[in-house]
Each structure stands twice: as structure tokens, then as C-alpha cells.
PDB file of C-alpha atoms in Angstrom:
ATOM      1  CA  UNK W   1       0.000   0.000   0.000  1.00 60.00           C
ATOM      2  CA  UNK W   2       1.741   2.914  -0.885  1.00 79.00           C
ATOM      3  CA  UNK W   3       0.709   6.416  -0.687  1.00 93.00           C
ATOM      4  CA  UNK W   4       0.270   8.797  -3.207  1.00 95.00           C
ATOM      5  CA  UNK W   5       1.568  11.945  -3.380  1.00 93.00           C
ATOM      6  CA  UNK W   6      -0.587  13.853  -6.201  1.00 94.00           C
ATOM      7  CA  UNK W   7      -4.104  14.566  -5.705  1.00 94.00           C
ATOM      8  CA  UNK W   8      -5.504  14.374  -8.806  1.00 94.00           C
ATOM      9  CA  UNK W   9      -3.775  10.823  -9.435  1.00 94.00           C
ATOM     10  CA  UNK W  10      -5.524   9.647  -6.291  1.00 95.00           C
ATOM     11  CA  UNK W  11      -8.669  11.322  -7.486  1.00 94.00           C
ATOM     12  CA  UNK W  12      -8.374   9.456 -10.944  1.00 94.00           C
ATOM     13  CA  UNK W  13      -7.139   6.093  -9.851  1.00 94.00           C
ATOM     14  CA  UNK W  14      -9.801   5.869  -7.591  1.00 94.00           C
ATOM     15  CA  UNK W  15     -12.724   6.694  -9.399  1.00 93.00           C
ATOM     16  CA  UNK W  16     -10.911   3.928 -12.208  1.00 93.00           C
ATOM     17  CA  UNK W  17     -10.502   1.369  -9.862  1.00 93.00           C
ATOM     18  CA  UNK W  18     -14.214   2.018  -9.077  1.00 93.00           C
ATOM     19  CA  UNK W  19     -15.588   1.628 -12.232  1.00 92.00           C
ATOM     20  CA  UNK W  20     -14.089  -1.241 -12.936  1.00 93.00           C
ATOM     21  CA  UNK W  21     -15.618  -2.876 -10.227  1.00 93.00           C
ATOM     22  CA  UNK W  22     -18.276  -1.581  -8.208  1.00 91.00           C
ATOM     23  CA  UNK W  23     -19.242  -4.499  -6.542  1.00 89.00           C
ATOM     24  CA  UNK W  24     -16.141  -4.617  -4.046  1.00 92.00           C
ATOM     25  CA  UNK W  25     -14.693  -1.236  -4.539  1.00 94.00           C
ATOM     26  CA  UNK W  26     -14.868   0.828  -1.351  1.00 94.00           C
ATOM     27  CA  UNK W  27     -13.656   4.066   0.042  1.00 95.00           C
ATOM     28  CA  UNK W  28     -12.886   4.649   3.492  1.00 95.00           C
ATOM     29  CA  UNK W  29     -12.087   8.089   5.373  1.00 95.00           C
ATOM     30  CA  UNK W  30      -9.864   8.174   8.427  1.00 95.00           C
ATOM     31  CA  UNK W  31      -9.608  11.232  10.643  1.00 95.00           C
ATOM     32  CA  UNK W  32      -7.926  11.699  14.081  1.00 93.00           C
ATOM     33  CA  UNK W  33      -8.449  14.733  15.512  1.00 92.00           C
ATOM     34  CA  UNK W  34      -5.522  14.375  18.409  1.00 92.00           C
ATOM     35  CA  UNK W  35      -2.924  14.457  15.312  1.00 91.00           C
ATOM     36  CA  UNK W  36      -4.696  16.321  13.089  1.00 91.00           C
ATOM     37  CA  UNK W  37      -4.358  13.509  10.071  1.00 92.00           C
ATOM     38  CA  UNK W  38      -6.861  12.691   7.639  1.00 94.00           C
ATOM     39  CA  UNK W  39      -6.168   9.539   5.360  1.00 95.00           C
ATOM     40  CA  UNK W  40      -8.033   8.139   2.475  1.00 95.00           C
ATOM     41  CA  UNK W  41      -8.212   5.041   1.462  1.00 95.00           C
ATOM     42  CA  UNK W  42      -9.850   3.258  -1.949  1.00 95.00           C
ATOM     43  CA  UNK W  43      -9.448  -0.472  -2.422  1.00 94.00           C
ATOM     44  CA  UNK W  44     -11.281  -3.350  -4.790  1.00 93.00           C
ATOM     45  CA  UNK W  45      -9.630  -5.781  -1.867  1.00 93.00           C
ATOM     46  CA  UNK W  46      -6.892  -6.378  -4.880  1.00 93.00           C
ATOM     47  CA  UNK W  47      -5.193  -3.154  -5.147  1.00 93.00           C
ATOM     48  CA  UNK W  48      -5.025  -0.408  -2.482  1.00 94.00           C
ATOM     49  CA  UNK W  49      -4.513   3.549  -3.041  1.00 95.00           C
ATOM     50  CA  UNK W  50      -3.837   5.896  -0.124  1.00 95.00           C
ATOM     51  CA  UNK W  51      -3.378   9.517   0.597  1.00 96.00           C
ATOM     52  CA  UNK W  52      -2.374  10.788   3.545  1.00 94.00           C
ATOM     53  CA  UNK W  53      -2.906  14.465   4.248  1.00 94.00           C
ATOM     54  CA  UNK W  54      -2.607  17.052   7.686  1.00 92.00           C
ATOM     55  CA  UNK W  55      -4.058  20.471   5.140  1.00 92.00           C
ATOM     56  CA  UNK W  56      -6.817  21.643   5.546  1.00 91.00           C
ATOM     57  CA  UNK W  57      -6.979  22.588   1.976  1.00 91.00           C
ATOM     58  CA  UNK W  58      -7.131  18.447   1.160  1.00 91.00           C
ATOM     59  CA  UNK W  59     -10.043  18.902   3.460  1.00 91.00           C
ATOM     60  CA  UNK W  60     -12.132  20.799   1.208  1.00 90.00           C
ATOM     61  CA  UNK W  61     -10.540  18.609  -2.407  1.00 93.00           C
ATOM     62  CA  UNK W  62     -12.296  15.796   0.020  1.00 93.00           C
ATOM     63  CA  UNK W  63     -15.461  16.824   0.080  1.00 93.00           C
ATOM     64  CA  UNK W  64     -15.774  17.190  -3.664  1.00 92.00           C
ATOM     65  CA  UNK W  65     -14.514  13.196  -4.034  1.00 93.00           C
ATOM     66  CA  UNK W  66     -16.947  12.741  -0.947  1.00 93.00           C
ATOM     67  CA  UNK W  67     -19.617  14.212  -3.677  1.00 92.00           C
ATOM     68  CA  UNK W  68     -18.010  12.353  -6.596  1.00 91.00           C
ATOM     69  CA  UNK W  69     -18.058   8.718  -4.778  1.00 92.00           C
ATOM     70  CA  UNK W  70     -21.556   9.260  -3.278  1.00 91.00           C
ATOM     71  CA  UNK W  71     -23.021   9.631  -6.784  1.00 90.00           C
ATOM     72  CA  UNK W  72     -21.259   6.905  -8.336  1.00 90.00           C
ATOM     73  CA  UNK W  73     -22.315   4.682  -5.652  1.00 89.00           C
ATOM     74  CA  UNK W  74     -26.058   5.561  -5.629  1.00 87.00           C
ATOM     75  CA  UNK W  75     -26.750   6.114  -9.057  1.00 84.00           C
ATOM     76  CA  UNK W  76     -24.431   3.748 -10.579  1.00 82.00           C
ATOM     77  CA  UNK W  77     -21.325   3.291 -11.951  1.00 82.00           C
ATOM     78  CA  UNK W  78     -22.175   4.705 -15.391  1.00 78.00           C
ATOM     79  CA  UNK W  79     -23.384   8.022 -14.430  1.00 74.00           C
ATOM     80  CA  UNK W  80     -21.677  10.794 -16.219  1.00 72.00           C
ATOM     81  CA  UNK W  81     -19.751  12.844 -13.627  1.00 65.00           C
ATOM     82  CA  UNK W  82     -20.028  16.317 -14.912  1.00 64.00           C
ATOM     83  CA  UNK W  83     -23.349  15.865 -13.176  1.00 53.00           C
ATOM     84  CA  UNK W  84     -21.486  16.384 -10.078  1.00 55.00           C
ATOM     85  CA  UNK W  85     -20.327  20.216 -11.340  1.00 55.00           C
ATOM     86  CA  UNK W  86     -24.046  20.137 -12.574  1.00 44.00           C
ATOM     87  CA  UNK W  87     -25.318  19.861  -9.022  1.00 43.00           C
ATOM     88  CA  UNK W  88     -23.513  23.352  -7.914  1.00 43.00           C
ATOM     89  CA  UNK W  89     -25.238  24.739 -10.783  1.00 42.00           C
ATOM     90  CA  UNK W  90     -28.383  23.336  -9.739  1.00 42.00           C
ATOM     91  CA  UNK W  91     -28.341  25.086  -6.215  1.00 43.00           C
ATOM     92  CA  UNK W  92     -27.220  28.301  -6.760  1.00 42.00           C
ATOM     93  CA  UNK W  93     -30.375  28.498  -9.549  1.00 44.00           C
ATOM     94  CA  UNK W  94     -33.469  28.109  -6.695  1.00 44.00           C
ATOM     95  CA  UNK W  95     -31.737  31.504  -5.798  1.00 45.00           C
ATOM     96  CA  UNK W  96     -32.645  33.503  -9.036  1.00 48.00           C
ATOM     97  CA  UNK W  97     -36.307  32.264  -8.934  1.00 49.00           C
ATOM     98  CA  UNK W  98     -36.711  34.020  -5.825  1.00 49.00           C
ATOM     99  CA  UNK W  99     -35.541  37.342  -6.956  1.00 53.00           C
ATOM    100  CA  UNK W 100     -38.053  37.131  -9.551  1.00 51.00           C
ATOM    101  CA  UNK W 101     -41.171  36.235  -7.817  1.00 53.00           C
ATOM    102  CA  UNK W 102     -40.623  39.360  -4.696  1.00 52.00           C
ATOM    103  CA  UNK W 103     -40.664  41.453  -7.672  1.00 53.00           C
TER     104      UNK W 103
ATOM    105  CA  UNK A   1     -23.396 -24.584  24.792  1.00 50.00           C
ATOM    106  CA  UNK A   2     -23.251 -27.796  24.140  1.00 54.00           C
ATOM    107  CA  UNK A   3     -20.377 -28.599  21.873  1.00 50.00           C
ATOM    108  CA  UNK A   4     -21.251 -31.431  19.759  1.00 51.00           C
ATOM    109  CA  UNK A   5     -24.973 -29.496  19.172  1.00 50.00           C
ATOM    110  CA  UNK A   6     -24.116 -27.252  16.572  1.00 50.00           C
ATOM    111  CA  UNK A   7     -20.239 -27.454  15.588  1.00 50.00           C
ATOM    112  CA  UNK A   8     -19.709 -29.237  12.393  1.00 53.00           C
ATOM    113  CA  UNK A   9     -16.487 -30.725  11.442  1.00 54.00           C
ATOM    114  CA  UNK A  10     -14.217 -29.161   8.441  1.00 51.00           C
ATOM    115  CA  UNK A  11     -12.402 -31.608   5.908  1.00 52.00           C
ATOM    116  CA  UNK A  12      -9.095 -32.103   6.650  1.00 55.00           C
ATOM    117  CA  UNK A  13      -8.079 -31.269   3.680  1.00 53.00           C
ATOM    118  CA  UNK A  14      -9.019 -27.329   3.481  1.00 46.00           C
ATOM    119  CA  UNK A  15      -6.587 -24.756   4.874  1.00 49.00           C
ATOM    120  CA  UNK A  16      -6.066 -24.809   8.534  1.00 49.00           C
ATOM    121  CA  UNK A  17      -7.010 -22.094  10.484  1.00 50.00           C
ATOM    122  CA  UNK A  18      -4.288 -20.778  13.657  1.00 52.00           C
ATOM    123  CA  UNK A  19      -5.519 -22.341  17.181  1.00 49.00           C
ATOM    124  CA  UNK A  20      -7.219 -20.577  19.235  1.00 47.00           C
ATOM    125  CA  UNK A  21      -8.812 -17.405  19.058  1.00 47.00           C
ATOM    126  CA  UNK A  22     -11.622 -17.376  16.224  1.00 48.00           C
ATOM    127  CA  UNK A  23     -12.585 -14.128  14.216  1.00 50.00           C
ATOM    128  CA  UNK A  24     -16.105 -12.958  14.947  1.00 46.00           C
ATOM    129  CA  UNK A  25     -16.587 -13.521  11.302  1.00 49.00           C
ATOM    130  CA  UNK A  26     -16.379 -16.982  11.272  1.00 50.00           C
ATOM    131  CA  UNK A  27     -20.133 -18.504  12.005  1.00 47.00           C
ATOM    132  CA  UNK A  28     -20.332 -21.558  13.487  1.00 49.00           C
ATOM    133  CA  UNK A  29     -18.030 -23.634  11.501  1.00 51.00           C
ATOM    134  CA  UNK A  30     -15.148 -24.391  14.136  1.00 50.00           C
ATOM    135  CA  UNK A  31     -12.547 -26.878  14.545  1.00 52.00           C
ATOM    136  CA  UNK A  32     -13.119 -29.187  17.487  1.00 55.00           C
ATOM    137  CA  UNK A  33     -11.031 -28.079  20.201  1.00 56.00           C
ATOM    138  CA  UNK A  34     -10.279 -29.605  23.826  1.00 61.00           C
ATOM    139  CA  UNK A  35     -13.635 -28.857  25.898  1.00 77.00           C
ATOM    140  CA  UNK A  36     -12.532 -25.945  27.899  1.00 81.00           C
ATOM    141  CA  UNK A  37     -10.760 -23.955  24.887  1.00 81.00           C
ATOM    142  CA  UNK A  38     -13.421 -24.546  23.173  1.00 80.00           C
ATOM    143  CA  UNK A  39     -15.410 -22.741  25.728  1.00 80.00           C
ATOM    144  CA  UNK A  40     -13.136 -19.955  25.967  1.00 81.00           C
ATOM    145  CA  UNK A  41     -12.740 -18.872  22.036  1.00 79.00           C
ATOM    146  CA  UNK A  42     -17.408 -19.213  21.833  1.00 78.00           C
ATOM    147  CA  UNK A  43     -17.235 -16.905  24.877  1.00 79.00           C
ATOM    148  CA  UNK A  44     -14.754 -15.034  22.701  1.00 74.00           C
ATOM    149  CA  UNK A  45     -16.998 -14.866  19.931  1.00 71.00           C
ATOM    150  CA  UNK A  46     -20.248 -13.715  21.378  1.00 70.00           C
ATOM    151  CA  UNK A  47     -18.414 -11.002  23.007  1.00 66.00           C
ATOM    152  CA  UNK A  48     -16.405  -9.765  19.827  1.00 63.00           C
ATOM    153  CA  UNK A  49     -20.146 -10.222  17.896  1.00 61.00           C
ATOM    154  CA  UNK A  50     -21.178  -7.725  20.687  1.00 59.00           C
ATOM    155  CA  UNK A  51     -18.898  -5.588  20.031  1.00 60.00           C
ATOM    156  CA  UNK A  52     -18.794  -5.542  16.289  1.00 66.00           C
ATOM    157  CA  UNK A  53     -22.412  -5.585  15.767  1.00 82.00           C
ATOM    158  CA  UNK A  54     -23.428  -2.458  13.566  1.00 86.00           C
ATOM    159  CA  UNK A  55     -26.259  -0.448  14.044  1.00 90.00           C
ATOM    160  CA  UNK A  56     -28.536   0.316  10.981  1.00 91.00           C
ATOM    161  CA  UNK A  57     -29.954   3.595  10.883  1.00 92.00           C
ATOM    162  CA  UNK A  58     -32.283   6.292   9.125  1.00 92.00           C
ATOM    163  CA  UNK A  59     -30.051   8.747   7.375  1.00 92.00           C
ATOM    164  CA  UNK A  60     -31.170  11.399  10.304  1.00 92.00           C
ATOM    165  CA  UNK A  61     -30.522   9.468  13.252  1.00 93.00           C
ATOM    166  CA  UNK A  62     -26.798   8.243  11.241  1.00 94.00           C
ATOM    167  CA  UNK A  63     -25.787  11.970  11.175  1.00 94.00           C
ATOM    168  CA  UNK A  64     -26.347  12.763  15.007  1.00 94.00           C
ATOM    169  CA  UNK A  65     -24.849   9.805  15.981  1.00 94.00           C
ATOM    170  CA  UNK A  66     -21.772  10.361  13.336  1.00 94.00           C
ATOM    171  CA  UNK A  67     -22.072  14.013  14.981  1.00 94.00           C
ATOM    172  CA  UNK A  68     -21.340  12.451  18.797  1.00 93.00           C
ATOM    173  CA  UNK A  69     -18.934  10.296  17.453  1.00 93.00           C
ATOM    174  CA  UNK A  70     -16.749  13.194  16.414  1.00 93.00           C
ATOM    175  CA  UNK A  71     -17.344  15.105  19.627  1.00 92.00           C
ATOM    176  CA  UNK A  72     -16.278  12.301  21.608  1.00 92.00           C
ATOM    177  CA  UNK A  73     -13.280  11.638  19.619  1.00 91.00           C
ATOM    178  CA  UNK A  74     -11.714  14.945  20.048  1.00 89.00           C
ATOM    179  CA  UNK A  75      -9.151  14.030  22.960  1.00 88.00           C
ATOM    180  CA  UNK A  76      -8.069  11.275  21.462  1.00 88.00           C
ATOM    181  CA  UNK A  77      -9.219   8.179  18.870  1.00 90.00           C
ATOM    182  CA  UNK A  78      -9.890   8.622  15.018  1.00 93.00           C
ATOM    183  CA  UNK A  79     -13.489   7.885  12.818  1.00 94.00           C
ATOM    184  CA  UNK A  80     -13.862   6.229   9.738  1.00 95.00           C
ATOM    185  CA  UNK A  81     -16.473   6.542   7.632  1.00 95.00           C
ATOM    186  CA  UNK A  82     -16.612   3.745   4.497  1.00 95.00           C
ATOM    187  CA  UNK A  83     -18.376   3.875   1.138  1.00 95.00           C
ATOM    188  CA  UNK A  84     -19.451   1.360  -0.661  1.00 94.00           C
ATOM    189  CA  UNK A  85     -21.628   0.521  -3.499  1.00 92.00           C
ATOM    190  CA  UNK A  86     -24.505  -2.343  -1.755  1.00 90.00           C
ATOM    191  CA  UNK A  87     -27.937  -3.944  -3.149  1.00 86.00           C
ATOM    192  CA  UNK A  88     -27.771  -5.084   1.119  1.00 84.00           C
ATOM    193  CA  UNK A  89     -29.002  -8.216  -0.393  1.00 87.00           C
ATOM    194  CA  UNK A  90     -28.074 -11.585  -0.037  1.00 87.00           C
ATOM    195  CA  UNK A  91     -26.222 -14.036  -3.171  1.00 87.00           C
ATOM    196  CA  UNK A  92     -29.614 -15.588  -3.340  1.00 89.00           C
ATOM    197  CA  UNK A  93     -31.770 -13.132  -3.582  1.00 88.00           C
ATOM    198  CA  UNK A  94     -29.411 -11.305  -6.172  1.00 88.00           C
ATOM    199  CA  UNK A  95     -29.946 -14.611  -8.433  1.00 88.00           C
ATOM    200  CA  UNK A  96     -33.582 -14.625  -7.419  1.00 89.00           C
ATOM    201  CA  UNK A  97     -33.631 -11.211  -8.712  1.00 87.00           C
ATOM    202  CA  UNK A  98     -31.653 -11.956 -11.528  1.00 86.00           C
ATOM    203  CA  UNK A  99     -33.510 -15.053 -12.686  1.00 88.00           C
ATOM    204  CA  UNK A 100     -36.642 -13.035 -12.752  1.00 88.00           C
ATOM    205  CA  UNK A 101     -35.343 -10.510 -15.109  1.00 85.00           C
ATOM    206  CA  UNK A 102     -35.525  -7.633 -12.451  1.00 84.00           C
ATOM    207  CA  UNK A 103     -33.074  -4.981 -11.817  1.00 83.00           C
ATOM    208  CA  UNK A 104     -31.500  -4.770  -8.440  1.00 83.00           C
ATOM    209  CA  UNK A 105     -31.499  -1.043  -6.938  1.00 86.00           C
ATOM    210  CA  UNK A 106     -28.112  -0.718  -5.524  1.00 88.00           C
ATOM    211  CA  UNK A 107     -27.810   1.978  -2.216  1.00 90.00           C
ATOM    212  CA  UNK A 108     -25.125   3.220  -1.185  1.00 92.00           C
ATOM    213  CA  UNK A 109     -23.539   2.055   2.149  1.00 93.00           C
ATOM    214  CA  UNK A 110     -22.064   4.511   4.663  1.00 94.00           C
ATOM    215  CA  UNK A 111     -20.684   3.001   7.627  1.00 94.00           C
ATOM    216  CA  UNK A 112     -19.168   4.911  10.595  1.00 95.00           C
ATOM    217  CA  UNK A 113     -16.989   3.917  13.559  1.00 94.00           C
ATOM    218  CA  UNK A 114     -15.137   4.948  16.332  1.00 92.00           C
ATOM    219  CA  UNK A 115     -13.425   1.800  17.263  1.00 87.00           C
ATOM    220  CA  UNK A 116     -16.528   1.185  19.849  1.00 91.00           C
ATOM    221  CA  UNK A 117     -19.328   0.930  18.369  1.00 92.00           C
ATOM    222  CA  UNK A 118     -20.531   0.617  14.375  1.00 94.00           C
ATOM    223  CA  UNK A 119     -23.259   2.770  13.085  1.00 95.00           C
ATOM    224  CA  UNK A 120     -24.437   2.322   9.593  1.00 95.00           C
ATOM    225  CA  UNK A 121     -27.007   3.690   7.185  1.00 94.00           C
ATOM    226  CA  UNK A 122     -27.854   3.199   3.612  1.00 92.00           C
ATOM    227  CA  UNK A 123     -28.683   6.084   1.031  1.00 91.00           C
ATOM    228  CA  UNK A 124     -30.503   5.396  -2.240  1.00 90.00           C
ATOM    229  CA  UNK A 125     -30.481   7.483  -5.532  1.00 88.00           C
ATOM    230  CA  UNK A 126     -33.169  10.183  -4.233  1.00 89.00           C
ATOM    231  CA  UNK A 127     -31.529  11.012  -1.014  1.00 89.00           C
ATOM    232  CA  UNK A 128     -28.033  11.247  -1.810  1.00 90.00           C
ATOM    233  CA  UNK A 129     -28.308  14.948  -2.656  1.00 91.00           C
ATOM    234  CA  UNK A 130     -29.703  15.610   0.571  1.00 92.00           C
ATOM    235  CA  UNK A 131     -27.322  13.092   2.547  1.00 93.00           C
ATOM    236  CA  UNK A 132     -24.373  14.557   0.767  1.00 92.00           C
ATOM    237  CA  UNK A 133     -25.146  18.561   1.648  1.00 93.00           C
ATOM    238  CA  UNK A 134     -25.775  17.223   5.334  1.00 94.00           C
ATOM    239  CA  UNK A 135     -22.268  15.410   5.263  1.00 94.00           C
ATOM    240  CA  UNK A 136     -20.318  17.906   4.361  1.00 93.00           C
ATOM    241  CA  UNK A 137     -21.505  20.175   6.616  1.00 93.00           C
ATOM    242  CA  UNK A 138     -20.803  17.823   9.789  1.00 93.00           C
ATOM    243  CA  UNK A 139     -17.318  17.435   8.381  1.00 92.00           C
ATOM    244  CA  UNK A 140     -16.328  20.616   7.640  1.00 91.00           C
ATOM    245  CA  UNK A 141     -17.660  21.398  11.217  1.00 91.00           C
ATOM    246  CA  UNK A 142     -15.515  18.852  12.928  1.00 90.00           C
ATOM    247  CA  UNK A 143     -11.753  18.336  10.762  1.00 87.00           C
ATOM    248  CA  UNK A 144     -10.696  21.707  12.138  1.00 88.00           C
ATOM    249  CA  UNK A 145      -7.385  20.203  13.501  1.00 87.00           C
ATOM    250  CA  UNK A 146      -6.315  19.944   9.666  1.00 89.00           C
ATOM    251  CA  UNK A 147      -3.559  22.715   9.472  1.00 89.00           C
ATOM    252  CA  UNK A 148      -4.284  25.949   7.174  1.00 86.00           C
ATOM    253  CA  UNK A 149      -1.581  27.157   4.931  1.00 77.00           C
ATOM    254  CA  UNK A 150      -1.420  30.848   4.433  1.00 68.00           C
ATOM    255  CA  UNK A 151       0.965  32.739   2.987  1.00 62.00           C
ATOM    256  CA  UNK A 152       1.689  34.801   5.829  1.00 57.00           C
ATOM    257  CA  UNK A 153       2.712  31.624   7.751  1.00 52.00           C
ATOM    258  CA  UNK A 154       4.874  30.299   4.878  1.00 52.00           C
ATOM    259  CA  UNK A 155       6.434  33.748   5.273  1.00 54.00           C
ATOM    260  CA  UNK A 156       7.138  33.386   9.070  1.00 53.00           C
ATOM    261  CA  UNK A 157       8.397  30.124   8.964  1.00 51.00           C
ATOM    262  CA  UNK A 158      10.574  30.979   6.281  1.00 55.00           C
ATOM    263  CA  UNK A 159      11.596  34.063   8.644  1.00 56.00           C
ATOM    264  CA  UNK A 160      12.183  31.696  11.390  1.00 50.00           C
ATOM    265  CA  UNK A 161      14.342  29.097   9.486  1.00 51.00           C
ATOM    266  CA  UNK A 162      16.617  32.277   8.906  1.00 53.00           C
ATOM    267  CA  UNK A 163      16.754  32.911  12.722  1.00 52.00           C
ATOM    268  CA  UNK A 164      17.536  29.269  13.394  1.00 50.00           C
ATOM    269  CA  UNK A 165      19.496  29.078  10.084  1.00 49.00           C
ATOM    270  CA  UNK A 166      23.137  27.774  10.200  1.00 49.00           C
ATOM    271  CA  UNK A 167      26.040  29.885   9.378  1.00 48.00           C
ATOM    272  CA  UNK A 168      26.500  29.130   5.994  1.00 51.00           C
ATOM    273  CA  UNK A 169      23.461  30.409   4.524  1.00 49.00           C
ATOM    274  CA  UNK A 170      23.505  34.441   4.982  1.00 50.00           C
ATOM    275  CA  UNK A 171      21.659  35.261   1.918  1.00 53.00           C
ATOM    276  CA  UNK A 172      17.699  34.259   1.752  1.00 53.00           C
ATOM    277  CA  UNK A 173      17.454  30.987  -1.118  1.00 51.00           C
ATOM    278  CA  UNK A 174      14.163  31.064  -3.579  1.00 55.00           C
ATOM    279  CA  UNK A 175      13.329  27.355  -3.917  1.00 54.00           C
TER     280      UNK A 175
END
């Protein structure tokens, strides 16, 4: 299990790994607040990726593969991600009706 | 417990498990062991199946409990949280589903632990939106121990490496 120093390999790997097998592809998030590490792990139980991070910037790159892994797994494997950049979209427009109807 | 009630024998043949100590994982397939051994590693396992039994939840409940969980594992002890991909149905009825030419809905899993106890709670298709917003906010709340970089730190730490700075270097390097 080594770790992997580039985010957006991680990012990419992972979401590879993934689709090539969503049965037994998981992702696990490990935080300790005492140190102040976060690590994340995928694995198909064949091959293992890992990053390692103390940033708080990772923190918030995170959340976004938080976002990206909860859509693959509950829509499927197939779904196109752009949806996920979609989904911003989608809540900032609720906020533009409302202008419109006060006036 | 009776041993000879429900322990079945294994083939010699398959791979041999260590003495001992059985996983919680194992059912009740053991090997026959010397009475009072035996005793000791069932007691084993109905404690460790206490212990590792996870709770199933409604995605509200899951989130106040994850919520506690990070609370109480401030001082000291980590969480993880696990995705995976899960129809939470059994081989059979997969094939039973399968057989009968209907699709399986596949949730997805979220587990959550603190080492102590094992919460768990599934999130389909229509709820992940909502899950998702609700998730983020609990962890943004809670991984504040994560250190910020700012350029005004990188700055005075670069500041303070000159301070502590050997001899040799007088003039400031640009990496």
C-alpha cells in the first residue's frame, strides 16, 4: 500500500478502480483529531490507493470526491460525472427564482 | 453450549485455520477443540459479535450519531467513515432477482466507527443529494485540527528558518 503523493492521481485512480468494479470497490475516510491527520483510502480488496494528508486545503478537495463517490455509488457506476459540477449549478439556480417572484 | 450441538467438522483437507482465538466472522463452523478452549474462544466470539455488531440507521438518526462520534473523539481516537456501493441483499436473492429478469437497486452504504461501536445507514439514488449537503456540513464542522496554509505563515516560517538558520546560509534561497 503505498501512498500517493498527487491529488488528482488519487482522485483518478480511484474513481478507475471504481468503475471497474463496483461491486467490491470501497472508500474509506480516516480522521484523528488528536494528530490532526486525515487519510483516504480506496481499495477493490486487490489493489489499495492511499493519501495521507494534515491540510486543511485536502479537506475541502475531500469533500468534492466525498460528492463524486456518493453519486457513483447511488446512481451507478455509469453516471456521467459532470453531473457532479451540474449539481452546484443546480443550487445556486433556486436563488434567481426568488428574486423574480418578490418582484 | 453444548459442543457437539451445533459445531460441524471441516475436511481435513481445506486450509487450517491458527488455534485458538476465532474471528467474529467466522459462524459456526469451528474446529473441534479440547472442551474448555473450546469454551473460551465461543465466549470469545459472542463477546467480539457484541462488540462488532453495527447499528442500521435512518439517514437522520446516522448523522447525530456520526455528529457524537466526532465530539467524543476529540481528545483522542480517530473515525472512519466507508463507502461502498450495496444492493444489502443476499447471493440468493441477487440470483432470485436476476432469474426473474428484475433490476436490483443498488444503495449506497455509509458506515461509521469509532473503534466502539458501528453505526451504519444506507442512502438510495433520491436522497443522496440531501445526505451529501448534510455530510459535508458535519465534516467541515468537525476536521478543524487539519492545518491551514497561508501565505503569511509560509512567510514566518521561512523568517524563522533564517533565525535558526546555520552559518553558511547568509543570503535568503528562492526554492
Amino acid at each position: 500500500m503505498v501512498y500517493i503523493v498527487s491529488w488528482d492521481e488519487f482522485v483518478d485512480r480511484s474513481v478507475q478502480l471504481f468503475k471497474a468494479d463496483p461491486e467490491s470497490t470501497r472508500y474509506v475516510v480516516k480522521y484523528r483529531h488528536c494528530d490532526g491527520k486525515l487519510v483516504l483510502k480506496v481499495t477493490d480488496n486487490k489493489e489499495c490507493l492511499k493519501f495521507k494528508t494534515d491540510q486543511a486545503q485536502e479537506a475541502r478537495k475531500m469533500e468534492k470526491l466525498n460528492n463524486i463517490f456518493f453519486t457513483l455509488m447511488a446512481r451507478g457506476p455509469d453516471v456521467d460525472l459532470s453531473e457532479v459540477n451540474g449539481k452546484e449549478q443546480m443550487e445556486t439556480q433556486p436563488v434567481k427564482k426568488g428574486r423574480g417572484r418578490k418582484q | 453450549y453444548n459442543s457437539s450441538s451445533f459445531i460441524f467438522q471441516r475436511p481435513p483437507n481445506k486450509i487450517s485455520q491458527p488455534d485458538g482465538f476465532r474471528r467474529a466472522a467466522d459462524h459456526q463452523i469451528l474446529y473441534p477443540l479440547c472442551d474448555s478452549r473450546e469454551k473460551k474462544s465461543l465466549q470469545c466470539l459472542r463477546i467480539c459479535k457484541e462488540y462488532t455488531s453495527e447499528v442500521l440507521l435512518q439517514l437522520d438518526p446516522f448523522l447525530n450519531e456520526l455528529t457524537s462520534m466526532f465530539e467524543k473523539s476529540k481528545e483522542k481516537g480517530s473515525v472512519w467513515v466507508t463507502l461502498k456501493r450495496s444492493s444489502l441483499k443476499s447471493k440468493l436473492q441477487k440470483r432470485k432477482l436476476s432469474s426473474a429478469g428484475e433490476s436490483i437497486e443498488y444503495r449506497c452504504l455509509i458506515r461509521a466507527t469509532d473503534a466502539k461501536k458501528t453505526i451504519s445507514t444506507s442512502v438510495g439514488a433520491k436522497d443522496h443529494l440531501r445526505f451529501q449537503a448534510s455530510y459535508a456540513t458535519i465534516l467541515k464542522a468537525h476536521m478543524t485540527a487539519l492545518k491551514k496554509r497561508e501565505r503569511k505563515d509560509r512567510k514566518k516560517s521561512t523568517e524563522a528558518e533564517k533565525k535558526e538558520g546555520t552559518s553558511t546560509t547568509t543570503k535568503p534561497k528562492k526554492l
